[in-house]
Each structure stands twice: as C-alpha cells, then as structure tokens.
Amino acid sequence: MDWFSFLLVVFTLTGISITHIVFIARITGKGWKTWQMIVYFIILCLIQKICVVLNFLDFISICGEISALYAMSRWAFANRPSVSWVASILAVYVTQLSFGIMNAVEILLMPPSVRGLLLYFIIILATVVTFMLNVFCYAFIPKFLTLEEESSYIWILLLSGLFFCAAEFYIMQNSYVDVSFHEPGKHLLLLALQVLGLGALCCTLYAYGRACSELKTKSELASLSQAAQAQKTYIAEAQMRYGKTRAFRHDIKNHLSVLGNLLNTGQIGEAKDYLEKLEHKTGELSFPYQTGNPVVDVLLGEKMDLARLKGIETEVSVLLPRNSGIDDFDLCVIFANALDNALEACSALADARKMITVSAERQGNYYMLEFDNSCAAGTDGVAGIGLSNVKAVTEKYHGAMLTEYENQRFRLNVLLKLEMHSDTSE
C-alpha cells in the first residue's frame, strides 16, 4: 500500500468514526464524546487490518463494522439491544449508499485516461463529497425517525434495514469490482437504483414514525377516555351523595320532632336508639375527605379505601381553592394517575412499611400538590402514560411537574397556576 492509499484509508475511517458516532447520538437522543469516536476508530482500524491480513471477504468487514457500532451503542450510549441494532444498520447502510452513489457518479463523469495528481485530486474530492452526502442523510433521517423510545414494532425497521444494507452490499460487490467505463447505461441505472433506495429508506422511516405516533396517540386517548369515564363515575357518586344530603336536610325537622316526642314522653332508650340510627345515616352521607371539591372527595375516598385494604398507611391534607379555574376533569387526571402510580409502587413492596401521603399548599397564584409514597429500592417510581398525562395537565395550567426519588420514597410534585376570581376563598 502506497502513502496515498494509506492516508486515504485513515481519512475515510476517521470520517466514518465521526459521522457514525454523531448519528447514533442524535437518533437515540444521547450526547456524544470525543473518546467514543477514538475508541470506535481504533476498532475499525483493527477490523480493517484483520480483514486485509487474513484476506477475509468484504462481507465480513461490513458485519464487523455493524457489530462494532452496535457494541459502541450498547456500551458507550447504554441503548437497548433492538435500538442499537437498528441504529447501527442504518448508519452503515447510509455510508455504503453514499459511497455507492459517488462511485456511479465518478465512473459516469471521470474520463478513463485521467492519471497522476489530477486522479489523486478527483479521488480526494469524491471522498469529501461522499461524506457531505453522508452527513446530509444523517441530518435528514432524524426528521423522520427518533429511537429515544423503543417501539414494539421496531422489528419492522430492523428487517427493512437489513434488506437495504444487503441490497447495497450486493450492488457494490458486483458492479464496482471490475469497473468498465464503456457501459454508461449500466452505471446510470445503478445510480438510479441507489437513489431510489435512499428514497425507499426515507419512505419507510416516515411510515414507521407516523405509525408509532398514531399508536402513541391512540394509547393516550384510551387513557384519557378511561380517566373521563372514571370522572363520570365520581361525579355521579358525588351527585348521589349530595342528593341524599338534601333529602336528609329536608327531613331533619321530622327527625327532630320524633326525638322531641320521645324525650317528652320519657322514652329515653328509644331516643338513644333513634339518635344512633341518625348518626349512622349521617355517616353514610359524609365524605371521608373534605377537600372542597366533591369529585376529588369521592376519588380520594375510593383510592384511600383501596390502599387501606392493601395494608398501606395513608395521610391526606388537601384543601382545594374554590373557583380556581382548574377543571374538575383535569384534577381527576392528576389525582387518579398519581394515586394509581403510588398504589402500584406500594403494592410491589414485600416486607416494608407502605405509606402514601397527599398534601397541598397554596403559594400565591400557584397551587402545589405533593404525592409521596414508598417504593422499592433502585426504582424511580412508575413512569409511562399516566405521568405523561399529569405533565400535560400541568403544562395546560402553565405549571410544572417534578419527580424525585430518595431513600425508597418517590415524590411527585405538581405545580398549577390558579386563575382566581375576586370572590374566591379557600
């Protein structure tokens, strides 16, 4: 190998190392560091040297490159296996595609008689343009696709990526080994096929991204629908209790009259029995928690009763401001999802004290809700659609959501901005 070929290989491997690592970082939402590029460059050099010395097929070299990038994604970026495979295959395929397109362009445009320094210049220029095309594709792909969240349908991308990569490898191996400058039609067709391959990749990524987005939206809508149905139940129960309360108030004079007659006639025992029945009746009408909002009162009563049945200690200190501008449905979403997560976390504990605490405090024009619960060591609470719905509500009211984990305690803080009216009181 002459010096020009050696420097060209070093330049190419350096460019591949930089573009691959940056692409993996961008598509998975991670940050990249220089040492990651250096380690990957060293691995690529070792693969290249081994393949040359042992005279391995280029197929082995490509497989080694994909495996090395997969290892970097798993080790240096801590990505999941399926995400790492997809990102690695996409990165290698785009690089191979860029070189394939430029090879076809070189053969179509470069005269076969070019020699000497002009040939070196054209080769260097072609390599630079190849990396420019590579970078353009890497910058464009994240607009269609992000792998920050793993999808159950990611295998679609994996199979598609393998097919595209295998097809491009076949083209490179069978069309650019013994190059003939006398078949421009053939190379023009190969160029068209590779451009169509790039277009097909973009269409596949776009379709996958839309499918994942729609599935996520459907899941969120299902969760919101469930929360809405639960709120209807809470509202119906609250209305029923308040209806019974109005009926009891309407009959209170009759009850007092009966008690008066029993006492006037000296029937003390009967009067005591009647009072016990009235006390039991009023107990059925009252809410175990008085927050100032009937929907939240019913919801808290149901969730805390469930907690006590599971052996979980509860403590509630909540007083909601009236006419705060916060919709009952949104309050239901916050309390229902936060308490469901707390119940799930506490239920996962085996032999430990289980505790759920709900407290609230008004701070000027803001209202702070705090949900504190026990959870297993090494966890940070229960994430997912539930907390994403809570976050959506906080953003609606120009607030914020904060989660904390410390000493096997998970804490969810929800800050909401109040829109108080002049007649509002707590």
Short mmCIF file of C-alpha atoms in Angstrom, two decimals:
data_model
loop_
_atom_site.label_atom_id
_atom_site.label_comp_id
_atom_site.label_asym_id
_atom_site.label_seq_id
_atom_site.Cartn_x
_atom_site.Cartn_y
_atom_site.Cartn_z
CA MET A 1 0.00 0.00 0.00
CA ASP A 2 1.45 3.38 -1.03
CA TRP A 3 1.29 6.50 1.13
CA PHE A 4 -1.67 7.98 -0.72
CA SER A 5 -3.75 4.83 -0.26
CA PHE A 6 -2.75 4.64 3.41
CA LEU A 7 -3.71 8.27 4.10
CA LEU A 8 -6.95 7.84 2.16
CA VAL A 9 -7.90 4.83 4.32
CA VAL A 10 -7.07 6.76 7.52
CA PHE A 11 -9.10 9.76 6.32
CA THR A 12 -12.04 7.53 5.38
CA LEU A 13 -12.06 5.63 8.69
CA THR A 14 -11.79 8.91 10.60
CA GLY A 15 -14.77 10.33 8.73
CA ILE A 16 -16.77 7.14 9.29
CA SER A 17 -15.94 7.16 13.02
CA ILE A 18 -17.09 10.75 13.48
CA THR A 19 -20.28 10.50 11.41
CA HIS A 20 -21.36 7.14 12.86
CA ILE A 21 -20.94 8.18 16.50
CA VAL A 22 -22.69 11.54 15.98
CA PHE A 23 -25.54 9.82 14.12
CA ILE A 24 -26.02 7.23 16.89
CA ALA A 25 -26.08 10.02 19.47
CA ARG A 26 -28.61 12.12 17.55
CA ILE A 27 -31.05 9.38 16.62
CA THR A 28 -31.12 7.98 20.18
CA GLY A 29 -31.21 11.36 21.93
CA LYS A 30 -27.84 10.94 23.67
CA GLY A 31 -24.77 13.14 23.92
CA TRP A 32 -21.51 12.10 22.26
CA LYS A 33 -17.92 12.47 23.47
CA THR A 34 -14.60 12.53 21.66
CA TRP A 35 -13.30 9.39 23.37
CA GLN A 36 -16.18 7.41 21.84
CA MET A 37 -15.01 8.38 18.35
CA ILE A 38 -11.40 7.47 19.19
CA VAL A 39 -12.35 4.03 20.54
CA TYR A 40 -14.57 3.34 17.53
CA PHE A 41 -11.81 4.49 15.14
CA ILE A 42 -9.34 2.07 16.76
CA ILE A 43 -11.84 -0.80 16.46
CA LEU A 44 -12.44 -0.01 12.77
CA CYS A 45 -8.68 0.05 12.13
CA LEU A 46 -8.31 -3.37 13.79
CA ILE A 47 -11.18 -4.80 11.71
CA GLN A 48 -9.65 -3.38 8.53
CA LYS A 49 -6.20 -4.79 9.36
CA ILE A 50 -7.53 -8.25 10.27
CA CYS A 51 -9.61 -8.48 7.09
CA VAL A 52 -6.60 -7.50 4.93
CA VAL A 53 -4.12 -9.83 6.63
CA LEU A 54 -6.47 -12.83 6.69
CA ASN A 55 -7.90 -11.98 3.26
CA PHE A 56 -11.47 -12.02 4.54
CA LEU A 57 -14.40 -11.21 2.29
CA ASP A 58 -15.76 -7.67 2.35
CA PHE A 59 -18.94 -9.14 3.79
CA ILE A 60 -17.02 -9.98 6.98
CA SER A 61 -15.72 -6.41 7.13
CA ILE A 62 -19.24 -4.95 6.87
CA CYS A 63 -20.56 -7.35 9.53
CA GLY A 64 -17.65 -6.40 11.77
CA GLU A 65 -18.39 -2.71 11.28
CA ILE A 66 -22.07 -3.17 12.19
CA SER A 67 -21.14 -5.27 15.24
CA ALA A 68 -18.58 -2.70 16.40
CA LEU A 69 -21.09 0.12 16.11
CA TYR A 70 -23.68 -1.99 17.93
CA ALA A 71 -21.19 -2.57 20.76
CA MET A 72 -20.49 1.17 20.98
CA SER A 73 -24.22 1.94 21.07
CA ARG A 74 -24.77 -0.58 23.88
CA TRP A 75 -21.64 0.18 25.90
CA ALA A 76 -20.93 3.87 25.32
CA PHE A 77 -24.52 5.10 24.95
CA ALA A 78 -26.39 2.48 27.05
CA ASN A 79 -29.03 1.97 24.36
CA ARG A 80 -31.33 -1.05 24.28
CA PRO A 81 -30.35 -4.00 22.02
CA SER A 82 -33.09 -3.51 19.40
CA VAL A 83 -32.41 0.23 19.19
CA SER A 84 -28.67 -0.40 18.90
CA TRP A 85 -29.09 -2.89 16.04
CA VAL A 86 -31.42 -0.61 14.07
CA ALA A 87 -29.25 2.48 14.54
CA SER A 88 -26.07 0.57 13.62
CA ILE A 89 -27.53 -0.99 10.46
CA LEU A 90 -28.98 2.37 9.34
CA ALA A 91 -25.64 4.12 9.91
CA VAL A 92 -23.63 1.54 7.93
CA TYR A 93 -26.24 1.38 5.15
CA VAL A 94 -26.25 5.14 4.62
CA THR A 95 -22.44 5.15 4.48
CA GLN A 96 -22.40 2.32 1.93
CA LEU A 97 -25.14 4.05 -0.07
CA SER A 98 -23.22 7.34 -0.15
CA PHE A 99 -20.09 5.62 -1.44
CA GLY A 100 -22.15 3.65 -3.96
CA ILE A 101 -23.80 6.78 -5.36
CA MET A 102 -20.45 8.57 -5.61
CA ASN A 103 -18.83 5.55 -7.31
CA ALA A 104 -21.51 5.64 -10.01
CA VAL A 105 -21.09 9.41 -10.44
CA GLU A 106 -17.28 9.07 -10.67
CA ILE A 107 -17.50 6.42 -13.37
CA LEU A 108 -20.04 8.44 -15.37
CA LEU A 109 -18.17 11.75 -15.19
CA MET A 110 -14.46 10.90 -14.89
CA PRO A 111 -12.54 10.21 -18.12
CA PRO A 112 -10.76 6.81 -18.02
CA SER A 113 -7.48 8.42 -19.16
CA VAL A 114 -7.03 10.53 -16.01
CA ARG A 115 -3.73 9.83 -14.22
CA GLY A 116 -1.27 11.41 -11.79
CA LEU A 117 -2.03 14.30 -9.48
CA LEU A 118 -5.37 15.01 -11.17
CA LEU A 119 -6.53 11.48 -10.34
CA TYR A 120 -5.48 11.92 -6.71
CA PHE A 121 -7.33 15.23 -6.56
CA ILE A 122 -10.51 13.71 -8.03
CA ILE A 123 -10.39 10.79 -5.57
CA ILE A 124 -9.99 13.14 -2.60
CA LEU A 125 -12.75 15.41 -3.88
CA ALA A 126 -15.05 12.43 -4.41
CA THR A 127 -14.37 11.20 -0.86
CA VAL A 128 -15.15 14.63 0.60
CA VAL A 129 -18.38 14.87 -1.42
CA THR A 130 -19.29 11.35 -0.27
CA PHE A 131 -19.03 12.38 3.37
CA MET A 132 -21.03 15.53 2.65
CA LEU A 133 -23.82 13.34 1.22
CA ASN A 134 -23.44 11.04 4.21
CA VAL A 135 -23.80 13.93 6.67
CA PHE A 136 -26.80 15.27 4.76
CA CYS A 137 -28.57 11.91 5.05
CA TYR A 138 -27.69 11.62 8.74
CA ALA A 139 -29.07 15.10 9.38
CA PHE A 140 -32.25 14.33 7.41
CA ILE A 141 -33.12 10.93 8.91
CA PRO A 142 -33.89 12.21 12.47
CA LYS A 143 -36.63 14.38 10.95
CA PHE A 144 -38.46 11.15 10.11
CA LEU A 145 -37.33 8.94 12.95
CA THR A 146 -36.20 9.02 16.57
CA LEU A 147 -35.23 5.96 18.58
CA GLU A 148 -35.36 7.62 22.01
CA GLU A 149 -38.36 5.42 22.88
CA GLU A 150 -38.41 1.76 21.94
CA SER A 151 -41.46 0.60 20.00
CA SER A 152 -42.89 -2.91 19.85
CA TYR A 153 -42.79 -2.59 16.03
CA ILE A 154 -39.10 -1.77 15.79
CA TRP A 155 -38.50 -5.16 14.16
CA ILE A 156 -40.03 -3.64 11.00
CA LEU A 157 -37.13 -1.21 10.82
CA LEU A 158 -34.66 -3.96 11.63
CA LEU A 159 -35.79 -6.18 8.74
CA SER A 160 -36.06 -3.25 6.33
CA GLY A 161 -32.61 -2.01 7.28
CA LEU A 162 -31.07 -5.44 6.79
CA PHE A 163 -32.67 -5.72 3.34
CA PHE A 164 -31.47 -2.27 2.24
CA CYS A 165 -27.98 -2.96 3.58
CA ALA A 166 -27.76 -6.37 1.86
CA ALA A 167 -29.02 -4.94 -1.44
CA GLU A 168 -26.47 -2.12 -1.38
CA PHE A 169 -23.66 -4.53 -0.50
CA TYR A 170 -24.63 -6.74 -3.45
CA ILE A 171 -24.57 -3.74 -5.80
CA MET A 172 -21.17 -2.61 -4.51
CA GLN A 173 -19.64 -6.09 -4.80
CA ASN A 174 -20.98 -7.00 -8.22
CA SER A 175 -20.81 -3.68 -10.03
CA TYR A 176 -17.69 -1.86 -8.82
CA VAL A 177 -15.09 -4.62 -8.55
CA ASP A 178 -14.19 -4.85 -12.25
CA VAL A 179 -15.23 -1.43 -13.43
CA SER A 180 -15.93 -0.88 -17.12
CA PHE A 181 -16.02 2.71 -18.38
CA HIS A 182 -17.73 1.63 -21.60
CA GLU A 183 -21.13 0.88 -20.09
CA PRO A 184 -22.56 4.26 -19.05
CA GLY A 185 -26.12 2.95 -19.30
CA LYS A 186 -25.41 0.28 -16.70
CA HIS A 187 -23.87 2.75 -14.24
CA LEU A 188 -26.67 5.25 -14.82
CA LEU A 189 -29.15 2.51 -13.94
CA LEU A 190 -27.15 1.62 -10.81
CA LEU A 191 -27.13 5.29 -9.80
CA ALA A 192 -30.91 5.46 -10.25
CA LEU A 193 -31.39 2.28 -8.20
CA GLN A 194 -29.32 3.66 -5.33
CA VAL A 195 -31.15 7.00 -5.35
CA LEU A 196 -34.44 5.07 -5.31
CA GLY A 197 -33.04 3.02 -2.42
CA LEU A 198 -32.45 6.22 -0.48
CA GLY A 199 -35.98 7.36 -1.29
CA ALA A 200 -37.39 3.99 -0.20
CA LEU A 201 -35.49 4.26 3.09
CA CYS A 202 -36.93 7.73 3.75
CA CYS A 203 -40.45 6.49 2.97
CA THR A 204 -40.01 3.50 5.30
CA LEU A 205 -38.73 5.70 8.13
CA TYR A 206 -41.55 8.20 7.60
CA ALA A 207 -44.21 5.47 7.62
CA TYR A 208 -42.71 3.92 10.76
CA GLY A 209 -42.58 7.27 12.54
CA ARG A 210 -46.20 8.04 11.67
CA ALA A 211 -47.33 4.58 12.76
CA CYS A 212 -45.57 4.94 16.14
CA SER A 213 -47.00 8.43 16.60
CA GLU A 214 -50.53 7.24 15.85
CA LEU A 215 -50.19 4.25 18.18
CA LYS A 216 -48.95 6.53 20.95
CA THR A 217 -51.83 8.94 20.34
CA LYS A 218 -54.36 6.10 20.44
CA SER A 219 -52.89 4.85 23.70
CA GLU A 220 -53.04 8.31 25.23
CA LEU A 221 -56.62 8.77 24.04
CA ALA A 222 -57.56 5.43 25.56
CA SER A 223 -56.02 6.51 28.86
CA LEU A 224 -57.83 9.85 28.77
CA SER A 225 -61.08 8.09 27.88
CA GLN A 226 -60.64 5.82 30.87
CA ALA A 227 -59.95 8.82 33.10
CA ALA A 228 -63.05 10.58 31.71
CA GLN A 229 -65.18 7.51 32.41
CA ALA A 230 -63.81 7.34 35.94
CA GLN A 231 -64.59 11.01 36.47
CA LYS A 232 -68.19 10.44 35.35
CA THR A 233 -68.44 7.73 38.00
CA TYR A 234 -67.02 10.04 40.67
CA ILE A 235 -69.36 12.86 39.64
CA ALA A 236 -72.37 10.54 39.65
CA GLU A 237 -71.50 9.29 43.14
CA ALA A 238 -70.93 12.83 44.38
CA GLN A 239 -74.30 13.93 42.98
CA MET A 240 -75.98 10.92 44.59
CA ARG A 241 -74.47 11.72 47.98
CA TYR A 242 -75.38 15.38 47.76
CA GLY A 243 -78.92 14.38 46.69
CA LYS A 244 -79.24 12.18 49.76
CA THR A 245 -77.87 15.01 51.89
CA ARG A 246 -80.52 17.42 50.58
CA ALA A 247 -83.23 14.84 51.27
CA PHE A 248 -81.90 14.32 54.80
CA ARG A 249 -81.86 18.07 55.44
CA HIS A 250 -85.40 18.27 54.16
CA ASP A 251 -86.46 15.60 56.71
CA ILE A 252 -84.41 16.94 59.62
CA LYS A 253 -87.41 18.74 61.13
CA ASN A 254 -89.35 15.50 61.16
CA HIS A 255 -86.43 13.72 62.83
CA LEU A 256 -86.16 16.42 65.47
CA SER A 257 -89.90 16.25 66.06
CA VAL A 258 -89.73 12.49 66.61
CA LEU A 259 -86.82 12.90 69.04
CA GLY A 260 -88.71 15.64 70.90
CA ASN A 261 -91.78 13.46 71.32
CA LEU A 262 -89.69 10.53 72.56
CA LEU A 263 -87.94 12.72 75.12
CA ASN A 264 -91.18 14.41 76.25
CA THR A 265 -92.80 11.05 76.87
CA GLY A 266 -89.79 9.80 78.82
CA GLN A 267 -88.74 7.18 76.23
CA ILE A 268 -85.03 7.78 76.74
CA GLY A 269 -83.91 4.39 75.43
CA GLU A 270 -85.91 4.75 72.23
CA ALA A 271 -84.48 8.26 71.78
CA LYS A 272 -80.91 6.93 72.08
CA ASP A 273 -81.64 4.22 69.50
CA TYR A 274 -83.10 6.81 67.16
CA LEU A 275 -80.01 9.03 67.57
CA GLU A 276 -77.72 6.10 66.75
CA LYS A 277 -79.68 5.48 63.54
CA LEU A 278 -79.38 9.17 62.63
CA GLU A 279 -75.64 9.09 63.33
CA HIS A 280 -75.25 6.06 61.07
CA LYS A 281 -77.29 7.81 58.39
CA THR A 282 -75.19 10.97 58.50
CA GLY A 283 -72.02 8.82 58.32
CA GLU A 284 -73.22 7.37 55.02
CA LEU A 285 -73.78 10.87 53.64
CA SER A 286 -70.45 12.42 54.60
CA PHE A 287 -67.20 12.13 52.62
CA PRO A 288 -64.15 10.67 54.39
CA TYR A 289 -62.08 13.54 52.95
CA GLN A 290 -63.24 17.14 52.65
CA THR A 291 -61.13 18.93 50.02
CA GLY A 292 -63.72 21.42 48.85
CA ASN A 293 -64.25 19.57 45.55
CA PRO A 294 -66.85 16.76 45.51
CA VAL A 295 -65.19 14.92 42.60
CA VAL A 296 -61.81 14.83 44.35
CA ASP A 297 -63.54 13.89 47.63
CA VAL A 298 -65.08 10.80 46.04
CA LEU A 299 -61.85 9.90 44.20
CA LEU A 300 -59.73 10.19 47.34
CA GLY A 301 -62.24 8.12 49.31
CA GLU A 302 -62.13 5.31 46.75
CA LYS A 303 -58.34 5.25 46.30
CA MET A 304 -57.54 5.50 50.01
CA ASP A 305 -60.05 2.77 50.87
CA LEU A 306 -58.24 0.56 48.33
CA ALA A 307 -54.90 1.50 49.91
CA ARG A 308 -56.08 0.52 53.41
CA LEU A 309 -57.32 -2.84 52.08
CA LYS A 310 -53.76 -3.45 50.82
CA GLY A 311 -52.23 -2.57 54.19
CA ILE A 312 -50.96 0.83 53.08
CA GLU A 313 -50.96 3.70 55.58
CA THR A 314 -52.48 6.91 54.24
CA GLU A 315 -52.34 10.56 55.16
CA VAL A 316 -54.25 13.30 53.33
CA SER A 317 -54.06 17.05 53.87
CA VAL A 318 -55.66 18.77 50.89
CA LEU A 319 -57.87 21.85 50.67
CA LEU A 320 -58.58 22.92 47.10
CA PRO A 321 -59.32 26.60 46.41
CA ARG A 322 -62.78 27.31 45.07
CA ASN A 323 -63.28 28.94 41.64
CA SER A 324 -59.60 28.37 40.89
CA GLY A 325 -60.10 27.95 37.15
CA ILE A 326 -58.88 24.33 37.31
CA ASP A 327 -61.32 22.00 35.59
CA ASP A 328 -62.68 19.02 37.55
CA PHE A 329 -61.61 16.68 34.76
CA ASP A 330 -58.00 17.89 34.99
CA LEU A 331 -58.00 17.46 38.77
CA CYS A 332 -59.30 13.95 38.23
CA VAL A 333 -56.47 13.18 35.79
CA ILE A 334 -53.84 14.39 38.29
CA PHE A 335 -55.21 12.64 41.38
CA ALA A 336 -56.23 9.40 39.64
CA ASN A 337 -52.90 8.86 37.83
CA ALA A 338 -50.73 9.94 40.76
CA LEU A 339 -52.58 7.71 43.22
CA ASP A 340 -52.69 4.75 40.82
CA ASN A 341 -48.90 5.00 40.44
CA ALA A 342 -48.48 5.26 44.22
CA LEU A 343 -50.69 2.21 44.81
CA GLU A 344 -48.77 0.19 42.23
CA ALA A 345 -45.40 1.14 43.73
CA CYS A 346 -46.52 0.31 47.28
CA SER A 347 -48.10 -2.98 46.21
CA ALA A 348 -44.72 -4.08 44.80
CA LEU A 349 -43.15 -3.86 48.28
CA ALA A 350 -43.00 -7.13 50.20
CA ASP A 351 -41.90 -6.65 53.81
CA ALA A 352 -41.65 -2.93 54.34
CA ARG A 353 -43.72 -0.07 55.66
CA LYS A 354 -46.09 1.13 52.97
CA MET A 355 -47.16 4.74 53.07
CA ILE A 356 -48.98 7.19 50.79
CA THR A 357 -49.12 10.86 51.70
CA VAL A 358 -51.05 13.52 49.79
CA SER A 359 -50.64 17.16 50.71
CA ALA A 360 -51.27 20.52 49.10
CA GLU A 361 -50.28 24.11 49.67
CA ARG A 362 -51.16 27.38 48.03
CA GLN A 363 -48.24 29.64 47.14
CA GLY A 364 -49.51 32.96 45.86
CA ASN A 365 -51.15 32.41 42.49
CA TYR A 366 -49.85 28.86 42.36
CA TYR A 367 -51.07 25.65 43.95
CA MET A 368 -48.64 22.87 44.85
CA LEU A 369 -49.77 19.25 45.11
CA GLU A 370 -47.39 16.66 46.54
CA PHE A 371 -47.84 12.89 46.28
CA ASP A 372 -45.35 10.91 48.36
CA ASN A 373 -45.21 7.11 48.50
CA SER A 374 -42.97 4.20 49.40
CA CYS A 375 -41.30 2.30 46.57
CA ALA A 376 -38.76 -0.47 46.05
CA ALA A 377 -35.05 0.28 46.14
CA GLY A 378 -33.43 1.02 42.81
CA THR A 379 -36.61 2.32 41.21
CA ASP A 380 -37.71 5.84 40.44
CA GLY A 381 -41.44 5.38 40.57
CA VAL A 382 -43.83 4.35 37.85
CA ALA A 383 -43.42 6.14 34.55
CA GLY A 384 -45.47 5.94 31.40
CA ILE A 385 -48.68 7.36 30.00
CA GLY A 386 -50.06 8.14 33.49
CA LEU A 387 -47.37 10.66 34.37
CA SER A 388 -47.29 11.99 30.82
CA ASN A 389 -50.99 12.85 31.21
CA VAL A 390 -50.24 14.60 34.51
CA LYS A 391 -47.46 16.57 32.81
CA ALA A 392 -49.85 17.57 30.02
CA VAL A 393 -52.28 18.98 32.60
CA THR A 394 -49.54 20.95 34.37
CA GLU A 395 -48.46 22.48 31.07
CA LYS A 396 -52.07 23.42 30.33
CA TYR A 397 -52.12 25.50 33.54
CA HIS A 398 -48.64 26.95 32.96
CA GLY A 399 -47.19 24.89 35.78
CA ALA A 400 -44.59 22.17 36.14
CA MET A 401 -44.17 18.56 37.22
CA LEU A 402 -41.19 17.28 39.19
CA THR A 403 -40.37 13.72 40.28
CA GLU A 404 -37.85 12.81 42.98
CA TYR A 405 -36.55 9.56 44.45
CA GLU A 406 -34.74 9.35 47.77
CA ASN A 407 -34.39 6.63 50.41
CA GLN A 408 -37.05 4.36 48.89
CA ARG A 409 -39.51 7.24 48.67
CA PHE A 410 -40.96 8.51 45.41
CA ARG A 411 -42.28 12.07 45.36
CA LEU A 412 -44.40 13.68 42.65
CA ASN A 413 -44.79 17.46 42.82
CA VAL A 414 -47.40 19.16 40.65
CA LEU A 415 -47.47 22.95 40.39
CA LEU A 416 -50.55 24.62 38.86
CA LYS A 417 -51.21 28.29 38.19
CA LEU A 418 -54.53 29.49 39.62
CA GLU A 419 -56.92 31.85 37.88
CA MET A 420 -58.69 33.16 40.93
CA HIS A 421 -61.81 35.37 40.80
CA SER A 422 -62.46 38.25 43.18
CA ASP A 423 -64.97 36.25 45.23
CA THR A 424 -62.66 33.26 45.68
CA SER A 425 -61.73 31.92 49.07
CA GLU A 426 -60.03 28.78 50.19
#
